Amino acid sequence: MFELGGSGAEPLETGDPLRIGSIPLAGRLGAGGMGRVYLGVHEGRYVAVKQLLSSVVGEDADFLRRFGHELDNLSRLPAEATAPLLASDRTAMPPWFATAYVPGLTLSQAVTLHGGPLPADALWSLLRGAAAALASVHALDMVHRDIKPSNVMLTLDGLTLIDFGVARATEQSQLTRTGMVVGTPAYMAPEQASGSRGLSGATDVFALASALGYAACGRPPFGDDSGHGVLYRIVHEQPDMAPLRELDSELAELVAACLDKDPDGRPTAAELLESASRRAPSTGPLWPAVITERLTERAAFAASTQKIDTPTVPLTGGSPEPESKPEPKAEPQPKPEPKAEPQPKPTSGARPERAERRRKRLFLAVVPVVATVGGTTLAIQLLPYMSSPQATEKPGPSASVSAPADPGSTGGTGPSGTASPSASPGKDKGKAGDKDASGEKGAEDDEGKEPDGAGGSEAAAGGGTGTGAVDPDGSDGAGDADTPGDSGADGSGGAAASGGGGSGPSSAAPPPSSGTYRYRNGDNSLCITQTYGGSDQGSCSDSTARWTVRSQSGGFKLVNQQTGQCLYANMLGQAVFVGDCAQEAGRIWRNGSGGSLVSAFNGGCLDVGTTSFLVTSTCAGESSQRWTRES
């Protein structure tokens, strides 16, 4: 009988495999939305075997390719940084991999076991161990990208970073779709949350500082919620360092430096290691007694490997023969594409177009794609912030997070051939090029039909060449017609910035007279509300559902009556936030036709997102873009 005592594993549950590949299993170490982790024995030692869920693999045609790259990167990681990769089968259905079993506790488990924050000496030991691991990883031009308490394992002699399943070499960042980032909201760096620049070792340093803040205070420095509220605070606000300053002022100053909004202002992992090595205890237990006691139990279990007696069963993902059989099952998955083609046939309104547009917006919103054991990891639209309209054209590596420029300085028209914020609608509506390669036909796109008549100067409608086919992900930019887009990542489609047919003056309704109103949506009858620093849709009786109209040049601001903050837009397709009314960027709105609210910043209409928050999207006259003003 296999004894699990001291291992940290639970008995196998009904439906769990008895072996994966050639590895017999003894217990379950954890489970999440991505897969399950089992305790097994491989070549005379304990291993942690992670098997991915079939549903996860089957939903992403590119998943196996990305998974293979992840395993390649995992095999490159130094042993001092993480549990080494011992076995894997990337072609099995579902695929799996096995790493050395770590006889430890996650940082979150340790804080819970301790009953609260860790003492200063333990925090310095934590910083020293994590900085040493990251320094060795960063030396290989790799980043972890998801440092958080559940991915830091404390052991008797130090710590180990786990779950490098989302790690990437920095030069392989294209594996994640443009416009998507991977990480856990409360531990994301500003550049990770906003997409203002590529990720680097500084991103891991920021996350490590947030994890240290959790260990010192019981909560991360910017709060522990998982929505857009914490992302807003990470990008715009300062962390709460008061509890850590009371505990250890020197450590607090170091953590504050790691939480600098500018990645270039943060110390490197090697510099952190040097600082922590001077302060961390060199003798005696590294961790408080109650944690050390539990770690001793883990180490005792790992010291003697038991034999697992399992009946003879078919191998799961262990031999090439069964692995080749499931592959035809994956082939039918492209079939849903033909099913989507008949959608243009219905003639009753624009519902099929709306359904497709909603699916596209899924990649422009918050999309949970990875949930790891011990914590939630999200792929999140690059939503909270853009430094200026031009910042999206070519975000250089030196870009830093700063306040948006006044949109009035950009006007409504971008440079010829380059997508400005007002030209962004081409990303969603590039299909006009499928009908006709001429600019005349391209002008019949939804943007060209905008009731406001602002096609050329306000919304860059239609696209002069009729190509306008920028990939919704921003990763391609290849035109659908004769002229390909130059670079979707740079925001350059094939279309010119001038409209094909909407060059007339704006016919938008005049702004309303000053007053305080509720704005009810025509699609779901919910009202605009505020949640932390973000817009939301909720009950019209909510205390944050009333908005005061404040006239401004070119339109008006919507000021939340309860908080005194203003509704403001980011780039087209991105989430709408609520913030300081003293700034102008993105805060000017005007009335559009059909009861719409049009952003003067990006020319898009206030719309319902795929989750609770609001977005701006191409004005299409849909019910979700109609807002009825109520006293």
PDB file of C-alpha atoms in Angstrom, residues 202-484:
ATOM      1  CA  ALA A 202      12.249  43.528 -15.673  1.00  0.00           C
ATOM      2  CA  THR A 203       8.745  42.084 -15.992  1.00  0.00           C
ATOM      3  CA  ASP A 204       9.725  39.169 -13.745  1.00  0.00           C
ATOM      4  CA  VAL A 205      11.361  41.573 -11.285  1.00  0.00           C
ATOM      5  CA  PHE A 206       8.103  43.520 -10.948  1.00  0.00           C
ATOM      6  CA  ALA A 207       6.143  40.295 -10.376  1.00  0.00           C
ATOM      7  CA  LEU A 208       8.682  39.102  -7.801  1.00  0.00           C
ATOM      8  CA  ALA A 209       8.310  42.374  -5.902  1.00  0.00           C
ATOM      9  CA  SER A 210       4.540  41.911  -5.913  1.00  0.00           C
ATOM     10  CA  ALA A 211       4.968  38.371  -4.564  1.00  0.00           C
ATOM     11  CA  LEU A 212       7.259  39.741  -1.846  1.00  0.00           C
ATOM     12  CA  GLY A 213       4.601  42.287  -0.985  1.00  0.00           C
ATOM     13  CA  TYR A 214       2.113  39.440  -0.617  1.00  0.00           C
ATOM     14  CA  ALA A 215       4.484  37.523   1.672  1.00  0.00           C
ATOM     15  CA  ALA A 216       5.089  40.646   3.776  1.00  0.00           C
ATOM     16  CA  CYS A 217       1.522  41.962   3.991  1.00  0.00           C
ATOM     17  CA  GLY A 218      -0.788  39.078   3.129  1.00  0.00           C
ATOM     18  CA  ARG A 219      -1.905  40.741  -0.104  1.00  0.00           C
ATOM     19  CA  PRO A 220      -0.154  42.010  -3.250  1.00  0.00           C
ATOM     20  CA  PRO A 221       0.746  45.721  -3.363  1.00  0.00           C
ATOM     21  CA  PHE A 222      -2.008  46.672  -5.829  1.00  0.00           C
ATOM     22  CA  GLY A 223      -4.762  44.478  -4.404  1.00  0.00           C
ATOM     23  CA  ASP A 224      -5.699  40.866  -4.948  1.00  0.00           C
ATOM     24  CA  ASP A 225      -8.750  41.141  -7.202  1.00  0.00           C
ATOM     25  CA  SER A 226      -8.460  39.615 -10.659  1.00  0.00           C
ATOM     26  CA  GLY A 227     -10.386  42.083 -12.828  1.00  0.00           C
ATOM     27  CA  HIS A 228      -9.544  45.221 -14.739  1.00  0.00           C
ATOM     28  CA  GLY A 229      -9.602  47.239 -11.505  1.00  0.00           C
ATOM     29  CA  VAL A 230      -6.259  45.847 -10.364  1.00  0.00           C
ATOM     30  CA  LEU A 231      -4.798  46.336 -13.855  1.00  0.00           C
ATOM     31  CA  TYR A 232      -5.831  49.980 -13.758  1.00  0.00           C
ATOM     32  CA  ARG A 233      -4.109  50.450 -10.385  1.00  0.00           C
ATOM     33  CA  ILE A 234      -0.952  48.711 -11.574  1.00  0.00           C
ATOM     34  CA  VAL A 235      -0.661  51.028 -14.576  1.00  0.00           C
ATOM     35  CA  HIS A 236      -1.821  54.289 -13.003  1.00  0.00           C
ATOM     36  CA  GLU A 237      -1.431  54.212  -9.213  1.00  0.00           C
ATOM     37  CA  GLN A 238       1.285  53.746  -6.613  1.00  0.00           C
ATOM     38  CA  PRO A 239       1.553  50.569  -4.504  1.00  0.00           C
ATOM     39  CA  ASP A 240       0.645  50.397  -0.835  1.00  0.00           C
ATOM     40  CA  MET A 241       4.059  50.078   0.825  1.00  0.00           C
ATOM     41  CA  ALA A 242       3.153  51.237   4.349  1.00  0.00           C
ATOM     42  CA  PRO A 243       2.985  47.767   6.008  1.00  0.00           C
ATOM     43  CA  LEU A 244       6.330  46.719   4.518  1.00  0.00           C
ATOM     44  CA  ARG A 245       7.986  49.997   5.527  1.00  0.00           C
ATOM     45  CA  GLU A 246       6.915  49.365   9.106  1.00  0.00           C
ATOM     46  CA  LEU A 247       8.409  45.872   8.952  1.00  0.00           C
ATOM     47  CA  ASP A 248      11.718  46.643   7.189  1.00  0.00           C
ATOM     48  CA  SER A 249      12.353  50.026   5.600  1.00  0.00           C
ATOM     49  CA  GLU A 250      15.394  48.866   3.593  1.00  0.00           C
ATOM     50  CA  LEU A 251      13.473  45.985   2.057  1.00  0.00           C
ATOM     51  CA  ALA A 252      10.551  48.308   1.358  1.00  0.00           C
ATOM     52  CA  GLU A 253      12.783  50.685  -0.608  1.00  0.00           C
ATOM     53  CA  LEU A 254      14.153  47.802  -2.657  1.00  0.00           C
ATOM     54  CA  VAL A 255      10.681  46.455  -3.391  1.00  0.00           C
ATOM     55  CA  ALA A 256       9.488  49.951  -4.335  1.00  0.00           C
ATOM     56  CA  ALA A 257      12.331  50.214  -6.851  1.00  0.00           C
ATOM     57  CA  CYS A 258      11.263  46.890  -8.352  1.00  0.00           C
ATOM     58  CA  LEU A 259       7.719  48.255  -8.739  1.00  0.00           C
ATOM     59  CA  ASP A 260       8.848  51.221 -10.831  1.00  0.00           C
ATOM     60  CA  LYS A 261       6.391  51.853 -13.686  1.00  0.00           C
ATOM     61  CA  ASP A 262       9.338  52.180 -16.068  1.00  0.00           C
ATOM     62  CA  PRO A 263      11.009  48.792 -16.686  1.00  0.00           C
ATOM     63  CA  ASP A 264      14.344  50.539 -17.214  1.00  0.00           C
ATOM     64  CA  GLY A 265      14.126  51.972 -13.706  1.00  0.00           C
ATOM     65  CA  ARG A 266      13.982  48.585 -11.979  1.00  0.00           C
ATOM     66  CA  PRO A 267      17.024  46.749 -10.628  1.00  0.00           C
ATOM     67  CA  THR A 268      18.040  43.548 -12.390  1.00  0.00           C
ATOM     68  CA  ALA A 269      17.709  40.129 -10.803  1.00  0.00           C
ATOM     69  CA  ALA A 270      21.498  40.007 -10.440  1.00  0.00           C
ATOM     70  CA  GLU A 271      21.469  43.325  -8.560  1.00  0.00           C
ATOM     71  CA  LEU A 272      18.684  42.062  -6.314  1.00  0.00           C
ATOM     72  CA  LEU A 273      20.705  38.938  -5.572  1.00  0.00           C
ATOM     73  CA  GLU A 274      23.681  41.045  -4.533  1.00  0.00           C
ATOM     74  CA  SER A 275      21.568  43.205  -2.212  1.00  0.00           C
ATOM     75  CA  ALA A 276      19.684  40.278  -0.674  1.00  0.00           C
ATOM     76  CA  SER A 277      22.837  38.240  -0.097  1.00  0.00           C
ATOM     77  CA  ARG A 278      24.091  40.933   2.276  1.00  0.00           C
ATOM     78  CA  ARG A 279      20.938  40.783   4.416  1.00  0.00           C
ATOM     79  CA  ALA A 280      19.584  37.231   4.262  1.00  0.00           C
ATOM     80  CA  PRO A 281      20.657  34.917   7.119  1.00  0.00           C
ATOM     81  CA  SER A 282      23.539  32.628   6.190  1.00  0.00           C
ATOM     82  CA  THR A 283      22.990  30.065   8.953  1.00  0.00           C
ATOM     83  CA  GLY A 284      20.041  28.475  10.692  1.00  0.00           C
ATOM     84  CA  PRO A 285      16.589  27.744   9.267  1.00  0.00           C
ATOM     85  CA  LEU A 286      15.519  29.970   6.395  1.00  0.00           C
ATOM     86  CA  TRP A 287      11.827  29.864   7.282  1.00  0.00           C
ATOM     87  CA  PRO A 288       9.662  30.139  10.417  1.00  0.00           C
ATOM     88  CA  ALA A 289       9.401  27.004  12.573  1.00  0.00           C
ATOM     89  CA  VAL A 290       5.929  25.909  11.479  1.00  0.00           C
ATOM     90  CA  ILE A 291       6.961  26.095   7.813  1.00  0.00           C
ATOM     91  CA  THR A 292      10.288  24.356   8.448  1.00  0.00           C
ATOM     92  CA  GLU A 293       8.472  21.511  10.210  1.00  0.00           C
ATOM     93  CA  ARG A 294       6.210  20.879   7.229  1.00  0.00           C
ATOM     94  CA  LEU A 295       9.129  21.112   4.808  1.00  0.00           C
ATOM     95  CA  THR A 296      10.986  18.524   6.881  1.00  0.00           C
ATOM     96  CA  GLU A 297       8.053  16.144   6.379  1.00  0.00           C
ATOM     97  CA  ARG A 298       8.185  16.723   2.627  1.00  0.00           C
ATOM     98  CA  ALA A 299      11.931  16.085   2.528  1.00  0.00           C
ATOM     99  CA  ALA A 300      11.558  12.881   4.571  1.00  0.00           C
ATOM    100  CA  PHE A 301       8.948  11.582   2.138  1.00  0.00           C
ATOM    101  CA  ALA A 302      11.155  12.342  -0.875  1.00  0.00           C
ATOM    102  CA  ALA A 303      14.196  10.670   0.688  1.00  0.00           C
ATOM    103  CA  SER A 304      12.776   7.152   0.292  1.00  0.00           C
ATOM    104  CA  THR A 305      11.066   6.226  -2.966  1.00  0.00           C
ATOM    105  CA  GLN A 306       8.242   3.722  -2.621  1.00  0.00           C
ATOM    106  CA  LYS A 307       7.225   1.288  -5.304  1.00  0.00           C
ATOM    107  CA  ILE A 308       3.814   1.792  -6.860  1.00  0.00           C
ATOM    108  CA  ASP A 309       1.874  -1.408  -7.476  1.00  0.00           C
ATOM    109  CA  THR A 310      -0.470  -0.892 -10.388  1.00  0.00           C
ATOM    110  CA  PRO A 311      -2.391  -3.457 -12.438  1.00  0.00           C
ATOM    111  CA  THR A 312      -1.436  -3.956 -16.048  1.00  0.00           C
ATOM    112  CA  VAL A 313      -3.343  -1.322 -18.013  1.00  0.00           C
ATOM    113  CA  PRO A 314      -2.954   0.226 -21.465  1.00  0.00           C
ATOM    114  CA  LEU A 315      -0.384   2.982 -21.450  1.00  0.00           C
ATOM    115  CA  THR A 316      -1.695   6.549 -21.624  1.00  0.00           C
ATOM    116  CA  GLY A 317       0.335   8.449 -24.176  1.00  0.00           C
ATOM    117  CA  GLY A 318       3.236   6.039 -23.792  1.00  0.00           C
ATOM    118  CA  SER A 319       3.686   4.306 -27.141  1.00  0.00           C
ATOM    119  CA  PRO A 320       3.681   5.627 -30.690  1.00  0.00           C
ATOM    120  CA  GLU A 321       0.878   3.338 -31.865  1.00  0.00           C
ATOM    121  CA  PRO A 322      -1.992   4.709 -29.758  1.00  0.00           C
ATOM    122  CA  GLU A 323      -0.626   8.215 -30.178  1.00  0.00           C
ATOM    123  CA  SER A 324      -1.191   8.151 -33.934  1.00  0.00           C
ATOM    124  CA  LYS A 325      -4.817   7.061 -33.646  1.00  0.00           C
ATOM    125  CA  PRO A 326      -6.288  10.127 -31.996  1.00  0.00           C
ATOM    126  CA  GLU A 327      -4.816  12.462 -34.613  1.00  0.00           C
ATOM    127  CA  PRO A 328      -7.682  11.960 -37.089  1.00  0.00           C
ATOM    128  CA  LYS A 329      -9.998  13.020 -34.268  1.00  0.00           C
ATOM    129  CA  ALA A 330      -8.329  16.394 -34.227  1.00  0.00           C
ATOM    130  CA  GLU A 331      -8.684  16.872 -37.995  1.00  0.00           C
ATOM    131  CA  PRO A 332     -12.449  17.515 -38.014  1.00  0.00           C
ATOM    132  CA  GLN A 333     -11.910  20.603 -35.889  1.00  0.00           C
ATOM    133  CA  PRO A 334     -11.400  22.925 -38.869  1.00  0.00           C
ATOM    134  CA  LYS A 335     -14.930  21.924 -39.975  1.00  0.00           C
ATOM    135  CA  PRO A 336     -16.650  24.624 -37.901  1.00  0.00           C
ATOM    136  CA  GLU A 337     -15.310  27.179 -40.412  1.00  0.00           C
ATOM    137  CA  PRO A 338     -17.673  26.033 -43.200  1.00  0.00           C
ATOM    138  CA  LYS A 339     -20.491  26.103 -40.655  1.00  0.00           C
ATOM    139  CA  ALA A 340     -19.809  29.761 -40.065  1.00  0.00           C
ATOM    140  CA  GLU A 341     -19.987  30.643 -43.776  1.00  0.00           C
ATOM    141  CA  PRO A 342     -23.782  30.395 -44.145  1.00  0.00           C
ATOM    142  CA  GLN A 343     -24.161  33.208 -41.610  1.00  0.00           C
ATOM    143  CA  PRO A 344     -24.304  35.986 -44.236  1.00  0.00           C
ATOM    144  CA  LYS A 345     -27.380  34.312 -45.802  1.00  0.00           C
ATOM    145  CA  PRO A 346     -30.016  35.487 -43.286  1.00  0.00           C
ATOM    146  CA  THR A 347     -31.671  38.721 -44.334  1.00  0.00           C
ATOM    147  CA  SER A 348     -33.355  39.566 -41.047  1.00  0.00           C
ATOM    148  CA  GLY A 349     -31.177  42.365 -39.722  1.00  0.00           C
ATOM    149  CA  ALA A 350     -27.503  42.305 -38.802  1.00  0.00           C
ATOM    150  CA  ARG A 351     -27.575  39.611 -36.129  1.00  0.00           C
ATOM    151  CA  PRO A 352     -25.169  37.192 -37.913  1.00  0.00           C
ATOM    152  CA  GLU A 353     -22.676  40.054 -38.387  1.00  0.00           C
ATOM    153  CA  ARG A 354     -23.143  40.971 -34.749  1.00  0.00           C
ATOM    154  CA  ALA A 355     -22.434  37.402 -33.659  1.00  0.00           C
ATOM    155  CA  GLU A 356     -19.242  37.300 -35.686  1.00  0.00           C
ATOM    156  CA  ARG A 357     -18.167  40.717 -34.449  1.00  0.00           C
ATOM    157  CA  ARG A 358     -18.746  39.566 -30.876  1.00  0.00           C
ATOM    158  CA  ARG A 359     -16.546  36.530 -31.475  1.00  0.00           C
ATOM    159  CA  LYS A 360     -13.819  38.775 -32.839  1.00  0.00           C
ATOM    160  CA  ARG A 361     -14.111  41.005 -29.801  1.00  0.00           C
ATOM    161  CA  LEU A 362     -13.366  37.981 -27.670  1.00  0.00           C
ATOM    162  CA  PHE A 363      -9.723  38.512 -28.525  1.00  0.00           C
ATOM    163  CA  LEU A 364     -10.002  42.185 -27.639  1.00  0.00           C
ATOM    164  CA  ALA A 365     -11.296  41.522 -24.145  1.00  0.00           C
ATOM    165  CA  VAL A 366     -10.422  39.467 -21.086  1.00  0.00           C
ATOM    166  CA  VAL A 367     -10.041  35.848 -22.184  1.00  0.00           C
ATOM    167  CA  PRO A 368      -9.201  33.134 -19.623  1.00  0.00           C
ATOM    168  CA  VAL A 369      -7.000  30.650 -21.463  1.00  0.00           C
ATOM    169  CA  VAL A 370      -4.651  29.289 -18.827  1.00  0.00           C
ATOM    170  CA  ALA A 371      -5.550  28.349 -15.268  1.00  0.00           C
ATOM    171  CA  THR A 372      -2.637  26.837 -13.403  1.00  0.00           C
ATOM    172  CA  VAL A 373      -2.645  24.855 -10.199  1.00  0.00           C
ATOM    173  CA  GLY A 374      -2.791  27.149  -7.192  1.00  0.00           C
ATOM    174  CA  GLY A 375      -3.789  30.329  -8.984  1.00  0.00           C
ATOM    175  CA  THR A 376      -5.571  31.791 -11.954  1.00  0.00           C
ATOM    176  CA  THR A 377      -3.666  32.851 -15.029  1.00  0.00           C
ATOM    177  CA  LEU A 378      -5.378  34.932 -17.664  1.00  0.00           C
ATOM    178  CA  ALA A 379      -4.599  35.932 -21.188  1.00  0.00           C
ATOM    179  CA  ILE A 380      -5.683  39.536 -21.163  1.00  0.00           C
ATOM    180  CA  GLN A 381      -6.302  42.022 -23.918  1.00  0.00           C
ATOM    181  CA  LEU A 382      -3.766  44.822 -23.922  1.00  0.00           C
ATOM    182  CA  LEU A 383      -6.349  47.099 -22.467  1.00  0.00           C
ATOM    183  CA  PRO A 384      -5.642  49.552 -19.706  1.00  0.00           C
ATOM    184  CA  TYR A 385      -3.507  52.151 -21.340  1.00  0.00           C
ATOM    185  CA  MET A 386      -1.821  53.622 -24.364  1.00  0.00           C
ATOM    186  CA  SER A 387       0.722  56.412 -24.041  1.00  0.00           C
ATOM    187  CA  SER A 388      -0.638  58.228 -27.105  1.00  0.00           C
ATOM    188  CA  PRO A 389      -2.495  57.464 -30.332  1.00  0.00           C
ATOM    189  CA  GLN A 390       0.829  57.209 -32.109  1.00  0.00           C
ATOM    190  CA  ALA A 391       2.120  54.757 -29.531  1.00  0.00           C
ATOM    191  CA  THR A 392       0.131  51.963 -31.120  1.00  0.00           C
ATOM    192  CA  GLU A 393       1.696  52.476 -34.504  1.00  0.00           C
ATOM    193  CA  LYS A 394       5.138  51.299 -33.544  1.00  0.00           C
ATOM    194  CA  PRO A 395       5.709  50.599 -29.854  1.00  0.00           C
ATOM    195  CA  GLY A 396       9.441  50.734 -29.439  1.00  0.00           C
ATOM    196  CA  PRO A 397      11.326  48.856 -26.745  1.00  0.00           C
ATOM    197  CA  SER A 398      12.081  52.095 -24.937  1.00  0.00           C
ATOM    198  CA  ALA A 399       8.442  53.071 -24.547  1.00  0.00           C
ATOM    199  CA  SER A 400       7.315  53.645 -20.982  1.00  0.00           C
ATOM    200  CA  VAL A 401       3.926  53.976 -19.375  1.00  0.00           C
ATOM    201  CA  SER A 402       2.850  57.603 -19.194  1.00  0.00           C
ATOM    202  CA  ALA A 403      -0.305  59.662 -19.455  1.00  0.00           C
ATOM    203  CA  PRO A 404      -2.040  59.631 -22.840  1.00  0.00           C
ATOM    204  CA  ALA A 405      -1.458  62.619 -25.047  1.00  0.00           C
ATOM    205  CA  ASP A 406      -4.332  64.963 -25.674  1.00  0.00           C
ATOM    206  CA  PRO A 407      -6.194  63.457 -28.638  1.00  0.00           C
ATOM    207  CA  GLY A 408      -6.863  66.932 -29.886  1.00  0.00           C
ATOM    208  CA  SER A 409      -3.249  67.137 -30.953  1.00  0.00           C
ATOM    209  CA  THR A 410      -3.689  64.298 -33.407  1.00  0.00           C
ATOM    210  CA  GLY A 411      -6.846  65.426 -35.149  1.00  0.00           C
ATOM    211  CA  GLY A 412      -8.965  62.712 -36.635  1.00  0.00           C
ATOM    212  CA  THR A 413      -6.810  61.636 -39.550  1.00  0.00           C
ATOM    213  CA  GLY A 414      -3.660  59.552 -39.431  1.00  0.00           C
ATOM    214  CA  PRO A 415      -0.738  59.705 -41.841  1.00  0.00           C
ATOM    215  CA  SER A 416      -1.398  58.327 -45.298  1.00  0.00           C
ATOM    216  CA  GLY A 417      -1.170  54.572 -45.367  1.00  0.00           C
ATOM    217  CA  THR A 418      -0.835  54.288 -41.612  1.00  0.00           C
ATOM    218  CA  ALA A 419      -3.632  53.457 -39.248  1.00  0.00           C
ATOM    219  CA  SER A 420      -4.321  56.139 -36.697  1.00  0.00           C
ATOM    220  CA  PRO A 421      -6.777  55.559 -33.842  1.00  0.00           C
ATOM    221  CA  SER A 422      -9.581  56.691 -36.114  1.00  0.00           C
ATOM    222  CA  ALA A 423      -8.435  54.262 -38.780  1.00  0.00           C
ATOM    223  CA  SER A 424      -8.611  51.315 -36.426  1.00  0.00           C
ATOM    224  CA  PRO A 425     -12.059  50.235 -37.628  1.00  0.00           C
ATOM    225  CA  GLY A 426     -10.309  48.729 -40.600  1.00  0.00           C
ATOM    226  CA  LYS A 427      -9.157  45.956 -38.313  1.00  0.00           C
ATOM    227  CA  ASP A 428     -12.659  44.666 -37.811  1.00  0.00           C
ATOM    228  CA  LYS A 429     -14.179  45.555 -41.122  1.00  0.00           C
ATOM    229  CA  GLY A 430     -11.485  44.770 -43.669  1.00  0.00           C
ATOM    230  CA  LYS A 431     -13.880  42.407 -45.422  1.00  0.00           C
ATOM    231  CA  ALA A 432     -14.878  45.216 -47.758  1.00  0.00           C
ATOM    232  CA  GLY A 433     -11.826  44.307 -49.800  1.00  0.00           C
ATOM    233  CA  ASP A 434     -13.308  40.877 -50.464  1.00  0.00           C
ATOM    234  CA  LYS A 435     -16.119  42.403 -52.460  1.00  0.00           C
ATOM    235  CA  ASP A 436     -14.151  44.668 -54.723  1.00  0.00           C
ATOM    236  CA  ALA A 437     -10.554  45.822 -54.820  1.00  0.00           C
ATOM    237  CA  SER A 438     -11.629  49.322 -55.688  1.00  0.00           C
ATOM    238  CA  GLY A 439     -11.723  52.122 -53.192  1.00  0.00           C
ATOM    239  CA  GLU A 440     -15.294  52.852 -54.218  1.00  0.00           C
ATOM    240  CA  LYS A 441     -16.506  49.480 -53.016  1.00  0.00           C
ATOM    241  CA  GLY A 442     -14.262  49.618 -49.984  1.00  0.00           C
ATOM    242  CA  ALA A 443     -16.072  52.767 -48.971  1.00  0.00           C
ATOM    243  CA  GLU A 444     -19.234  50.717 -48.540  1.00  0.00           C
ATOM    244  CA  ASP A 445     -17.748  49.131 -45.463  1.00  0.00           C
ATOM    245  CA  ASP A 446     -19.536  49.704 -42.168  1.00  0.00           C
ATOM    246  CA  GLU A 447     -17.263  52.595 -41.388  1.00  0.00           C
ATOM    247  CA  GLY A 448     -18.114  54.252 -44.700  1.00  0.00           C
ATOM    248  CA  LYS A 449     -21.779  53.859 -43.855  1.00  0.00           C
ATOM    249  CA  GLU A 450     -21.393  55.472 -40.472  1.00  0.00           C
ATOM    250  CA  PRO A 451     -24.544  57.530 -39.948  1.00  0.00           C
ATOM    251  CA  ASP A 452     -22.486  60.409 -38.666  1.00  0.00           C
ATOM    252  CA  GLY A 453     -21.024  60.889 -42.128  1.00  0.00           C
ATOM    253  CA  ALA A 454     -17.612  61.208 -40.568  1.00  0.00           C
ATOM    254  CA  GLY A 455     -16.003  58.559 -42.678  1.00  0.00           C
ATOM    255  CA  GLY A 456     -12.920  60.394 -43.860  1.00  0.00           C
ATOM    256  CA  SER A 457     -12.094  62.856 -41.147  1.00  0.00           C
ATOM    257  CA  GLU A 458     -13.394  61.148 -38.043  1.00  0.00           C
ATOM    258  CA  ALA A 459     -13.457  57.422 -38.584  1.00  0.00           C
ATOM    259  CA  ALA A 460     -11.115  56.791 -41.533  1.00  0.00           C
ATOM    260  CA  ALA A 461     -13.978  54.944 -43.157  1.00  0.00           C
ATOM    261  CA  GLY A 462     -13.843  52.336 -45.797  1.00  0.00           C
ATOM    262  CA  GLY A 463     -10.252  52.579 -46.794  1.00  0.00           C
ATOM    263  CA  GLY A 464      -9.246  54.189 -50.056  1.00  0.00           C
ATOM    264  CA  THR A 465      -7.922  50.978 -51.585  1.00  0.00           C
ATOM    265  CA  GLY A 466     -10.628  48.652 -50.388  1.00  0.00           C
ATOM    266  CA  THR A 467      -8.124  46.280 -48.807  1.00  0.00           C
ATOM    267  CA  GLY A 468      -8.242  47.355 -45.185  1.00  0.00           C
ATOM    268  CA  ALA A 469      -7.617  43.776 -44.094  1.00  0.00           C
ATOM    269  CA  VAL A 470      -5.678  43.987 -40.905  1.00  0.00           C
ATOM    270  CA  ASP A 471      -5.829  40.775 -38.903  1.00  0.00           C
ATOM    271  CA  PRO A 472      -8.030  41.177 -35.796  1.00  0.00           C
ATOM    272  CA  ASP A 473      -5.103  39.901 -33.790  1.00  0.00           C
ATOM    273  CA  GLY A 474      -2.808  42.494 -35.321  1.00  0.00           C
ATOM    274  CA  SER A 475      -0.346  39.762 -36.237  1.00  0.00           C
ATOM    275  CA  ASP A 476      -0.718  39.665 -40.002  1.00  0.00           C
ATOM    276  CA  GLY A 477      -2.036  42.659 -41.812  1.00  0.00           C
ATOM    277  CA  ALA A 478      -2.240  40.863 -45.145  1.00  0.00           C
ATOM    278  CA  GLY A 479      -4.859  42.464 -47.374  1.00  0.00           C
ATOM    279  CA  ASP A 480      -7.801  40.488 -48.683  1.00  0.00           C
ATOM    280  CA  ALA A 481      -7.742  42.232 -52.073  1.00  0.00           C
ATOM    281  CA  ASP A 482      -4.954  43.115 -54.443  1.00  0.00           C
ATOM    282  CA  THR A 483      -2.838  45.176 -52.086  1.00  0.00           C
ATOM    283  CA  PRO A 484      -1.507  43.449 -48.987  1.00  0.00           C
TER     284      PRO A 484
END
